[in-house]
Amino acid sequence: LQLGVFSPICRLHSTCNLFNGKEPWNYKEPFRSVMVDYLRLRHRLLPYLNTMNWCCHLENQMLVRPMYYAYPEDDEAYECHNQYLFGSDMIVSPIVSPEDGDTKLACAKVWLPEDGMYYDFFSGMRYDGGRTITAYRTLEDMPVFVKSGAIIPMTTADEATHNGCDNPESIELSVFAGSDGFFEMIEDDGFSDDYEQGARFCTQFALHWNDGNASVTIAPDKTGQSFMPQTRRYTLRMVGVQKPDALTVLVGGKLVDASMICADGTLRIELPAASITSSIEVLFDGLELKPNDVRAKAFKLLADMQIGFEVKQKIYHSICKDRPFWQTITEIQSMEIPEHVVKALSECLLASDT
């Protein structure tokens, strides 16, 4: 199912056998909740997916592409056989190996190209590009990465619980900090052939990043369409940052109030509802990247591992020492602990230098 969510077609039915139904309610926890969450995630991705369908229609760019389509000069692009590009901004590497008994994690190799920093789409952890990593994930997660500067439009979690594919009145923009970025979202009526005559509504999103300052702009078409809602409310999620010194929001050039919450490296801003054709500017002063909280992440990994408590504590004390993490990994390797434990902790500790 997780692979299906990041595929062109996502559907559960695969058999007419009465005892092999794939519906979530046929499974026990935690599998049932994971299936429900991923099915709702697929629905939340509809703004992104519909735009990618338009890219295929206008530019012959497929939703799913091998890595060497985008990186033909890199040898690594031909060697990551299970990894692929999902639309313009996502890299997916499905896990196809069983869970390890010691770590309670499964893993997949992921090649991150050298053209920037990358973020784990689910956790927000930042990774340096230009290398191949072994990504360890729980049952609830899978290796999905986006490059810094990426802007992913999604419906809100509330709208994902409703059936139907009407163009949403609420959009959540996930913006991944650290580089300039751009995304043009395209919407249509969802059922007629009017798109062949160019009937569509476009909204341009842009991230302008300058260390210490940044801005996000939302620039929709100035002429509405009958298939669009009259108003729209945006929630902006800026991933990988600390709380800014100041925030300014302009809707149609006028200053408005907006609520802001910053937690776990993600800044969440609730913007007021505005006309579907209104431009929006969100300006940040004193906005800096937030370093990965690797010690907190390592603690959580250790807490779930099936190894001795004393060994866990010894490893964690080593991680908490004030020294380069490569020295920590060297010490952990000398403890004669299972290989997957070392590799999972190494992924966490060496994710990024920033």
mmCIF file of C-alpha atoms in Angstrom:
data_model
loop_
_atom_site.group_PDB
_atom_site.id
_atom_site.type_symbol
_atom_site.label_atom_id
_atom_site.label_comp_id
_atom_site.label_asym_id
_atom_site.label_seq_id
_atom_site.Cartn_x
_atom_site.Cartn_y
_atom_site.Cartn_z
ATOM 1 C CA LEU A 1 0.000 0.000 0.000
ATOM 2 C CA GLN A 2 2.792 2.444 0.839
ATOM 3 C CA LEU A 3 4.304 1.846 -2.606
ATOM 4 C CA GLY A 4 0.856 2.244 -4.171
ATOM 5 C CA VAL A 5 0.430 5.703 -2.643
ATOM 6 C CA PHE A 6 3.547 6.811 -4.509
ATOM 7 C CA SER A 7 2.507 5.217 -7.806
ATOM 8 C CA PRO A 8 0.389 6.455 -10.728
ATOM 9 C CA ILE A 9 -2.576 4.312 -9.638
ATOM 10 C CA CYS A 10 -3.404 3.534 -6.007
ATOM 11 C CA ARG A 11 -5.970 0.830 -5.357
ATOM 12 C CA LEU A 12 -6.358 -1.979 -2.853
ATOM 13 C CA HIS A 13 -8.342 -4.676 -4.648
ATOM 14 C CA SER A 14 -6.194 -7.459 -6.091
ATOM 15 C CA THR A 15 -8.202 -10.645 -5.672
ATOM 16 C CA CYS A 16 -11.748 -12.004 -5.525
ATOM 17 C CA ASN A 17 -10.806 -14.346 -2.679
ATOM 18 C CA LEU A 18 -13.154 -13.699 0.279
ATOM 19 C CA PHE A 19 -10.328 -14.252 2.772
ATOM 20 C CA ASN A 20 -7.726 -12.037 1.110
ATOM 21 C CA GLY A 21 -9.382 -8.629 1.060
ATOM 22 C CA LYS A 22 -7.064 -5.645 1.268
ATOM 23 C CA GLU A 23 -9.403 -3.211 3.024
ATOM 24 C CA PRO A 24 -7.910 -1.635 6.189
ATOM 25 C CA TRP A 25 -10.652 -2.987 8.458
ATOM 26 C CA ASN A 26 -9.516 -6.532 7.636
ATOM 27 C CA TYR A 27 -6.215 -5.932 9.460
ATOM 28 C CA LYS A 28 -5.245 -5.610 13.110
ATOM 29 C CA GLU A 29 -3.373 -2.684 14.616
ATOM 30 C CA PRO A 30 -0.920 -1.169 13.947
ATOM 31 C CA PHE A 31 -1.323 -2.193 10.299
ATOM 32 C CA ARG A 32 -4.874 -0.851 10.064
ATOM 33 C CA SER A 33 -3.909 2.664 11.174
ATOM 34 C CA VAL A 34 -0.896 2.746 8.864
ATOM 35 C CA MET A 35 -3.095 1.812 5.905
ATOM 36 C CA VAL A 36 -5.665 4.477 6.790
ATOM 37 C CA ASP A 37 -2.970 7.141 7.176
ATOM 38 C CA TYR A 38 -1.422 6.352 3.795
ATOM 39 C CA LEU A 39 -4.753 6.261 1.989
ATOM 40 C CA ARG A 40 -5.538 9.699 3.419
ATOM 41 C CA LEU A 41 -2.066 10.888 2.464
ATOM 42 C CA ARG A 42 -2.803 9.877 -1.124
ATOM 43 C CA HIS A 43 -5.944 12.010 -1.039
ATOM 44 C CA ARG A 44 -4.008 14.907 0.468
ATOM 45 C CA LEU A 45 -1.519 14.716 -2.411
ATOM 46 C CA LEU A 46 -4.205 15.317 -5.059
ATOM 47 C CA PRO A 47 -3.165 18.960 -5.753
ATOM 48 C CA TYR A 48 0.404 17.773 -6.387
ATOM 49 C CA LEU A 49 -0.717 14.729 -8.398
ATOM 50 C CA ASN A 50 -3.169 16.668 -10.564
ATOM 51 C CA THR A 51 -0.426 19.171 -11.385
ATOM 52 C CA MET A 52 1.869 16.321 -12.368
ATOM 53 C CA ASN A 53 -0.879 14.986 -14.655
ATOM 54 C CA TRP A 54 -0.938 18.381 -16.340
ATOM 55 C CA CYS A 55 2.870 18.235 -16.695
ATOM 56 C CA CYS A 56 2.448 14.920 -18.471
ATOM 57 C CA HIS A 57 -0.248 16.430 -20.729
ATOM 58 C CA LEU A 58 1.702 19.604 -21.543
ATOM 59 C CA GLU A 59 5.327 18.479 -21.372
ATOM 60 C CA ASN A 60 5.226 14.671 -21.736
ATOM 61 C CA GLN A 61 6.823 14.363 -18.294
ATOM 62 C CA MET A 62 5.711 11.145 -16.602
ATOM 63 C CA LEU A 63 4.747 11.019 -12.937
ATOM 64 C CA VAL A 64 7.160 8.141 -12.213
ATOM 65 C CA ARG A 65 10.614 8.304 -13.792
ATOM 66 C CA PRO A 66 13.922 6.487 -13.221
ATOM 67 C CA MET A 67 16.679 8.570 -11.657
ATOM 68 C CA TYR A 68 18.799 8.570 -14.816
ATOM 69 C CA TYR A 69 16.118 10.576 -16.652
ATOM 70 C CA ALA A 70 17.049 13.583 -14.510
ATOM 71 C CA TYR A 71 20.701 12.696 -13.866
ATOM 72 C CA PRO A 72 21.984 10.986 -17.048
ATOM 73 C CA GLU A 73 25.630 11.926 -16.361
ATOM 74 C CA ASP A 74 25.764 10.316 -12.895
ATOM 75 C CA ASP A 75 26.743 6.643 -12.683
ATOM 76 C CA GLU A 76 24.819 6.278 -9.414
ATOM 77 C CA ALA A 77 21.572 7.099 -11.229
ATOM 78 C CA TYR A 78 21.837 3.802 -13.130
ATOM 79 C CA GLU A 79 22.605 1.736 -10.023
ATOM 80 C CA CYS A 80 19.638 2.594 -7.743
ATOM 81 C CA HIS A 81 17.218 0.158 -9.391
ATOM 82 C CA ASN A 82 14.338 0.428 -6.891
ATOM 83 C CA GLN A 83 14.480 4.209 -6.540
ATOM 84 C CA TYR A 84 12.527 6.668 -8.680
ATOM 85 C CA LEU A 85 11.381 10.249 -9.092
ATOM 86 C CA PHE A 86 7.748 10.845 -8.149
ATOM 87 C CA GLY A 87 6.709 14.015 -9.888
ATOM 88 C CA SER A 88 9.004 17.013 -10.018
ATOM 89 C CA ASP A 89 10.021 17.157 -6.370
ATOM 90 C CA MET A 90 10.003 13.734 -4.685
ATOM 91 C CA ILE A 91 12.453 10.820 -4.566
ATOM 92 C CA VAL A 92 10.978 7.488 -3.452
ATOM 93 C CA SER A 93 12.858 4.314 -2.520
ATOM 94 C CA PRO A 94 10.399 1.608 -1.405
ATOM 95 C CA ILE A 95 11.427 -0.811 1.319
ATOM 96 C CA VAL A 96 11.329 -4.382 0.016
ATOM 97 C CA SER A 97 13.208 -6.156 2.821
ATOM 98 C CA PRO A 98 11.791 -7.494 6.101
ATOM 99 C CA GLU A 99 12.062 -5.762 9.448
ATOM 100 C CA ASP A 100 15.238 -6.401 11.415
ATOM 101 C CA GLY A 101 14.611 -8.049 14.776
ATOM 102 C CA ASP A 102 17.174 -5.998 16.743
ATOM 103 C CA THR A 103 16.281 -2.514 15.487
ATOM 104 C CA LYS A 104 12.591 -3.141 14.646
ATOM 105 C CA LEU A 105 13.383 -1.252 11.420
ATOM 106 C CA ALA A 106 13.563 -2.142 7.739
ATOM 107 C CA CYS A 107 15.895 -0.429 5.304
ATOM 108 C CA ALA A 108 16.504 0.591 1.707
ATOM 109 C CA LYS A 109 19.457 2.172 -0.057
ATOM 110 C CA VAL A 110 18.866 5.715 -1.316
ATOM 111 C CA TRP A 111 21.042 7.778 -3.625
ATOM 112 C CA LEU A 112 20.784 11.510 -2.911
ATOM 113 C CA PRO A 113 22.153 13.523 -5.863
ATOM 114 C CA GLU A 114 24.852 16.122 -5.363
ATOM 115 C CA ASP A 115 22.690 19.105 -6.340
ATOM 116 C CA GLY A 116 21.570 20.157 -2.871
ATOM 117 C CA MET A 117 20.304 19.264 0.587
ATOM 118 C CA TYR A 118 17.419 16.847 1.032
ATOM 119 C CA TYR A 119 14.695 16.359 3.619
ATOM 120 C CA ASP A 120 12.900 13.262 4.792
ATOM 121 C CA PHE A 121 9.333 14.035 3.685
ATOM 122 C CA PHE A 122 7.826 12.535 6.852
ATOM 123 C CA SER A 123 10.237 13.461 9.664
ATOM 124 C CA GLY A 124 11.788 16.656 8.289
ATOM 125 C CA MET A 125 15.331 15.419 8.998
ATOM 126 C CA ARG A 126 17.830 17.106 6.684
ATOM 127 C CA TYR A 127 20.426 15.144 4.683
ATOM 128 C CA ASP A 128 23.460 16.245 2.700
ATOM 129 C CA GLY A 129 23.337 15.210 -0.960
ATOM 130 C CA GLY A 130 26.048 13.656 -3.092
ATOM 131 C CA ARG A 131 26.045 10.169 -1.514
ATOM 132 C CA THR A 132 24.219 6.891 -1.072
ATOM 133 C CA ILE A 133 22.737 6.174 2.338
ATOM 134 C CA THR A 134 20.977 3.228 3.949
ATOM 135 C CA ALA A 135 17.649 4.595 5.158
ATOM 136 C CA TYR A 136 16.153 2.782 8.164
ATOM 137 C CA ARG A 137 12.442 3.270 8.741
ATOM 138 C CA THR A 138 9.634 2.041 10.992
ATOM 139 C CA LEU A 139 6.450 0.429 9.698
ATOM 140 C CA GLU A 140 4.810 3.884 9.678
ATOM 141 C CA ASP A 141 7.446 5.486 7.435
ATOM 142 C CA MET A 142 9.121 4.885 4.102
ATOM 143 C CA PRO A 143 12.078 6.618 2.421
ATOM 144 C CA VAL A 144 10.628 9.646 0.602
ATOM 145 C CA PHE A 145 12.934 12.627 0.125
ATOM 146 C CA VAL A 146 12.491 16.149 -1.222
ATOM 147 C CA LYS A 147 15.203 18.641 -2.114
ATOM 148 C CA SER A 148 15.579 21.934 -0.269
ATOM 149 C CA GLY A 149 13.502 24.554 -2.029
ATOM 150 C CA ALA A 150 10.747 22.081 -2.880
ATOM 151 C CA ILE A 151 7.134 23.247 -2.461
ATOM 152 C CA ILE A 152 4.504 20.504 -2.134
ATOM 153 C CA PRO A 153 0.814 21.564 -2.227
ATOM 154 C CA MET A 154 -1.578 19.269 -0.389
ATOM 155 C CA THR A 155 -5.113 19.353 0.905
ATOM 156 C CA THR A 156 -5.492 19.760 4.653
ATOM 157 C CA ALA A 157 -5.903 16.718 6.883
ATOM 158 C CA ASP A 158 -9.569 17.612 7.462
ATOM 159 C CA GLU A 159 -10.401 17.688 3.748
ATOM 160 C CA ALA A 160 -8.673 14.330 3.290
ATOM 161 C CA THR A 161 -11.398 12.689 5.381
ATOM 162 C CA HIS A 162 -14.072 13.701 2.845
ATOM 163 C CA ASN A 163 -14.905 11.866 -0.351
ATOM 164 C CA GLY A 164 -14.804 13.645 -3.694
ATOM 165 C CA CYS A 165 -12.234 15.507 -5.724
ATOM 166 C CA ASP A 166 -13.553 19.073 -5.763
ATOM 167 C CA ASN A 167 -10.837 21.692 -5.815
ATOM 168 C CA PRO A 168 -10.095 22.280 -2.131
ATOM 169 C CA GLU A 169 -11.017 25.369 -0.146
ATOM 170 C CA SER A 170 -7.972 24.767 2.068
ATOM 171 C CA ILE A 171 -4.402 24.049 0.949
ATOM 172 C CA GLU A 172 -1.393 23.107 3.057
ATOM 173 C CA LEU A 173 1.907 24.160 1.498
ATOM 174 C CA SER A 174 4.925 22.175 2.681
ATOM 175 C CA VAL A 175 7.995 24.320 1.951
ATOM 176 C CA PHE A 176 11.448 22.824 2.511
ATOM 177 C CA ALA A 177 13.925 25.488 3.568
ATOM 178 C CA GLY A 178 17.464 26.182 2.414
ATOM 179 C CA SER A 179 17.231 27.106 -1.288
ATOM 180 C CA ASP A 180 15.086 29.063 -3.714
ATOM 181 C CA GLY A 181 12.125 27.105 -5.051
ATOM 182 C CA PHE A 182 9.138 27.345 -7.384
ATOM 183 C CA PHE A 183 5.991 25.315 -8.057
ATOM 184 C CA GLU A 184 3.020 26.063 -10.297
ATOM 185 C CA MET A 185 -0.155 24.287 -9.196
ATOM 186 C CA ILE A 186 -2.716 23.599 -11.931
ATOM 187 C CA GLU A 187 -6.400 22.849 -11.280
ATOM 188 C CA ASP A 188 -9.350 22.039 -13.539
ATOM 189 C CA ASP A 189 -12.955 20.884 -13.255
ATOM 190 C CA GLY A 190 -11.870 17.244 -12.837
ATOM 191 C CA PHE A 191 -14.352 15.580 -15.194
ATOM 192 C CA SER A 192 -14.941 17.352 -18.535
ATOM 193 C CA ASP A 193 -12.828 17.674 -21.687
ATOM 194 C CA ASP A 194 -12.605 21.455 -21.286
ATOM 195 C CA TYR A 195 -8.923 21.072 -20.398
ATOM 196 C CA GLU A 196 -8.317 20.373 -24.092
ATOM 197 C CA GLN A 197 -9.295 24.002 -24.732
ATOM 198 C CA GLY A 198 -6.976 25.135 -21.938
ATOM 199 C CA ALA A 199 -9.561 25.500 -19.158
ATOM 200 C CA ARG A 200 -7.415 25.567 -16.041
ATOM 201 C CA PHE A 201 -6.549 27.682 -13.004
ATOM 202 C CA CYS A 202 -2.886 28.214 -12.124
ATOM 203 C CA THR A 203 -1.334 29.308 -8.848
ATOM 204 C CA GLN A 204 2.389 30.020 -8.621
ATOM 205 C CA PHE A 205 4.253 29.433 -5.374
ATOM 206 C CA ALA A 206 7.782 30.766 -4.895
ATOM 207 C CA LEU A 207 10.339 30.504 -2.090
ATOM 208 C CA HIS A 208 13.103 33.112 -2.037
ATOM 209 C CA TRP A 209 15.797 32.057 0.425
ATOM 210 C CA ASN A 210 18.564 34.288 1.736
ATOM 211 C CA ASP A 211 20.267 33.185 4.952
ATOM 212 C CA GLY A 212 18.600 35.189 7.675
ATOM 213 C CA ASN A 213 15.666 36.284 5.521
ATOM 214 C CA ALA A 214 13.152 34.536 3.285
ATOM 215 C CA SER A 215 9.820 35.027 1.592
ATOM 216 C CA VAL A 216 7.045 32.827 0.253
ATOM 217 C CA THR A 217 4.718 34.251 -2.395
ATOM 218 C CA ILE A 218 1.399 32.889 -3.644
ATOM 219 C CA ALA A 219 0.363 34.295 -7.029
ATOM 220 C CA PRO A 220 -2.913 32.890 -8.439
ATOM 221 C CA ASP A 221 -4.506 33.676 -11.788
ATOM 222 C CA LYS A 222 -6.327 37.009 -11.651
ATOM 223 C CA THR A 223 -9.417 35.607 -13.327
ATOM 224 C CA GLY A 224 -11.367 32.959 -11.424
ATOM 225 C CA GLN A 225 -12.975 29.876 -12.928
ATOM 226 C CA SER A 226 -16.426 28.453 -12.269
ATOM 227 C CA PHE A 227 -14.899 25.206 -10.988
ATOM 228 C CA MET A 228 -12.830 27.011 -8.333
ATOM 229 C CA PRO A 229 -13.995 27.903 -4.802
ATOM 230 C CA GLN A 230 -14.616 31.596 -4.171
ATOM 231 C CA THR A 231 -12.154 31.721 -1.278
ATOM 232 C CA ARG A 232 -9.210 29.653 -0.124
ATOM 233 C CA ARG A 233 -7.335 29.299 3.145
ATOM 234 C CA TYR A 234 -3.628 28.426 3.136
ATOM 235 C CA THR A 235 -1.569 26.793 5.850
ATOM 236 C CA LEU A 236 2.168 27.257 5.344
ATOM 237 C CA ARG A 237 4.542 24.606 6.738
ATOM 238 C CA MET A 238 8.173 25.746 6.564
ATOM 239 C CA VAL A 239 10.291 22.656 7.267
ATOM 240 C CA GLY A 240 13.802 22.752 8.732
ATOM 241 C CA VAL A 241 13.840 26.180 10.401
ATOM 242 C CA GLN A 242 13.953 27.921 13.741
ATOM 243 C CA LYS A 243 11.396 30.501 14.828
ATOM 244 C CA PRO A 244 11.997 33.792 12.949
ATOM 245 C CA ASP A 245 12.537 37.154 14.625
ATOM 246 C CA ALA A 246 9.607 38.686 12.766
ATOM 247 C CA LEU A 247 6.804 37.682 10.401
ATOM 248 C CA THR A 248 4.880 39.879 7.965
ATOM 249 C CA VAL A 249 1.875 38.699 5.936
ATOM 250 C CA LEU A 250 0.355 40.675 3.066
ATOM 251 C CA VAL A 251 -2.878 39.625 1.326
ATOM 252 C CA GLY A 252 -3.648 41.654 -1.782
ATOM 253 C CA GLY A 253 -0.955 44.090 -0.632
ATOM 254 C CA LYS A 254 -2.646 44.690 2.738
ATOM 255 C CA LEU A 255 -1.149 43.749 6.087
ATOM 256 C CA VAL A 256 -3.071 40.979 7.909
ATOM 257 C CA ASP A 257 -2.649 38.958 11.087
ATOM 258 C CA ALA A 258 -1.585 35.308 10.981
ATOM 259 C CA SER A 259 -0.924 32.771 13.733
ATOM 260 C CA MET A 260 2.490 31.115 13.951
ATOM 261 C CA ILE A 261 3.669 27.991 15.797
ATOM 262 C CA CYS A 262 7.212 26.599 15.662
ATOM 263 C CA ALA A 263 7.949 23.094 16.960
ATOM 264 C CA ASP A 264 10.440 20.343 16.089
ATOM 265 C CA GLY A 265 12.020 22.353 13.291
ATOM 266 C CA THR A 266 8.748 23.095 11.499
ATOM 267 C CA LEU A 267 7.168 26.541 11.369
ATOM 268 C CA ARG A 268 3.397 26.418 10.876
ATOM 269 C CA ILE A 269 1.547 29.571 9.803
ATOM 270 C CA GLU A 270 -2.236 29.734 9.500
ATOM 271 C CA LEU A 271 -3.147 32.349 6.897
ATOM 272 C CA PRO A 272 -6.613 33.936 6.788
ATOM 273 C CA ALA A 273 -9.090 32.925 4.094
ATOM 274 C CA ALA A 274 -8.903 35.172 1.042
ATOM 275 C CA SER A 275 -10.341 35.492 -2.446
ATOM 276 C CA ILE A 276 -9.137 32.715 -4.752
ATOM 277 C CA THR A 277 -7.492 35.396 -6.934
ATOM 278 C CA SER A 278 -5.730 37.282 -4.104
ATOM 279 C CA SER A 279 -1.945 37.351 -4.033
ATOM 280 C CA ILE A 280 -0.227 36.553 -0.721
ATOM 281 C CA GLU A 281 3.256 37.410 0.540
ATOM 282 C CA VAL A 282 4.802 35.928 3.670
ATOM 283 C CA LEU A 283 8.007 37.702 4.703
ATOM 284 C CA PHE A 284 10.446 36.381 7.313
ATOM 285 C CA ASP A 285 13.166 38.275 9.181
ATOM 286 C CA GLY A 286 15.821 36.356 11.074
ATOM 287 C CA LEU A 287 14.876 32.955 9.643
ATOM 288 C CA GLU A 288 17.637 30.361 10.068
ATOM 289 C CA LEU A 289 17.974 26.650 9.370
ATOM 290 C CA LYS A 290 17.533 24.472 12.444
ATOM 291 C CA PRO A 291 20.179 21.762 12.922
ATOM 292 C CA ASN A 292 18.914 18.188 13.098
ATOM 293 C CA ASP A 293 18.178 17.150 16.677
ATOM 294 C CA VAL A 294 20.164 13.963 16.229
ATOM 295 C CA ARG A 295 20.463 13.117 19.905
ATOM 296 C CA ALA A 296 16.682 13.152 20.350
ATOM 297 C CA LYS A 297 16.300 11.060 17.195
ATOM 298 C CA ALA A 298 18.977 8.607 18.362
ATOM 299 C CA PHE A 299 17.293 8.304 21.759
ATOM 300 C CA LYS A 300 14.003 7.363 20.100
ATOM 301 C CA LEU A 301 15.731 4.806 17.888
ATOM 302 C CA LEU A 302 17.453 3.230 20.879
ATOM 303 C CA ALA A 303 14.264 3.186 22.952
ATOM 304 C CA ASP A 304 12.524 1.000 20.359
ATOM 305 C CA MET A 305 15.428 -1.363 19.703
ATOM 306 C CA GLN A 306 15.407 -4.891 21.072
ATOM 307 C CA ILE A 307 18.837 -4.820 22.694
ATOM 308 C CA GLY A 308 19.928 -4.732 26.331
ATOM 309 C CA PHE A 309 19.117 -1.691 28.460
ATOM 310 C CA GLU A 310 22.711 -1.339 29.637
ATOM 311 C CA VAL A 311 23.940 -1.443 26.042
ATOM 312 C CA LYS A 312 21.418 1.232 25.065
ATOM 313 C CA GLN A 313 22.603 3.493 27.872
ATOM 314 C CA LYS A 314 26.256 2.971 26.981
ATOM 315 C CA ILE A 315 25.541 3.874 23.354
ATOM 316 C CA TYR A 316 23.533 6.963 24.308
ATOM 317 C CA HIS A 317 26.244 8.219 26.670
ATOM 318 C CA SER A 318 28.691 7.906 23.774
ATOM 319 C CA ILE A 319 26.352 9.899 21.501
ATOM 320 C CA CYS A 320 26.010 12.680 24.088
ATOM 321 C CA LYS A 321 29.765 13.364 24.269
ATOM 322 C CA ASP A 322 30.864 16.709 22.830
ATOM 323 C CA ARG A 323 32.910 15.555 19.856
ATOM 324 C CA PRO A 324 32.523 14.864 16.105
ATOM 325 C CA PHE A 325 29.975 12.154 15.413
ATOM 326 C CA TRP A 326 32.399 10.113 13.315
ATOM 327 C CA GLN A 327 34.355 9.536 16.538
ATOM 328 C CA THR A 328 31.141 8.437 18.236
ATOM 329 C CA ILE A 329 30.416 5.934 15.472
ATOM 330 C CA THR A 330 33.941 4.528 15.744
ATOM 331 C CA GLU A 331 33.372 3.951 19.469
ATOM 332 C CA ILE A 332 29.958 2.361 18.879
ATOM 333 C CA GLN A 333 31.475 -0.010 16.325
ATOM 334 C CA SER A 334 33.892 -1.255 18.975
ATOM 335 C CA MET A 335 31.007 -2.316 21.248
ATOM 336 C CA GLU A 336 30.305 -5.468 19.211
ATOM 337 C CA ILE A 337 26.625 -4.725 18.768
ATOM 338 C CA PRO A 338 24.459 -5.906 15.827
ATOM 339 C CA GLU A 339 25.366 -4.434 12.438
ATOM 340 C CA HIS A 340 21.928 -2.944 11.768
ATOM 341 C CA VAL A 341 22.050 -1.064 15.086
ATOM 342 C CA VAL A 342 25.299 0.611 14.050
ATOM 343 C CA LYS A 343 23.999 1.421 10.563
ATOM 344 C CA ALA A 344 20.702 2.869 11.774
ATOM 345 C CA LEU A 345 22.470 5.118 14.286
ATOM 346 C CA SER A 346 25.064 6.116 11.685
ATOM 347 C CA GLU A 347 22.338 7.279 9.300
ATOM 348 C CA CYS A 348 20.943 9.513 12.025
ATOM 349 C CA LEU A 349 24.271 10.917 13.288
ATOM 350 C CA LEU A 350 25.764 11.615 9.851
ATOM 351 C CA ALA A 351 22.649 12.885 8.063
ATOM 352 C CA SER A 352 23.878 16.466 7.678
ATOM 353 C CA ASP A 353 26.741 18.741 8.641
ATOM 354 C CA THR A 354 24.463 21.811 8.769
#
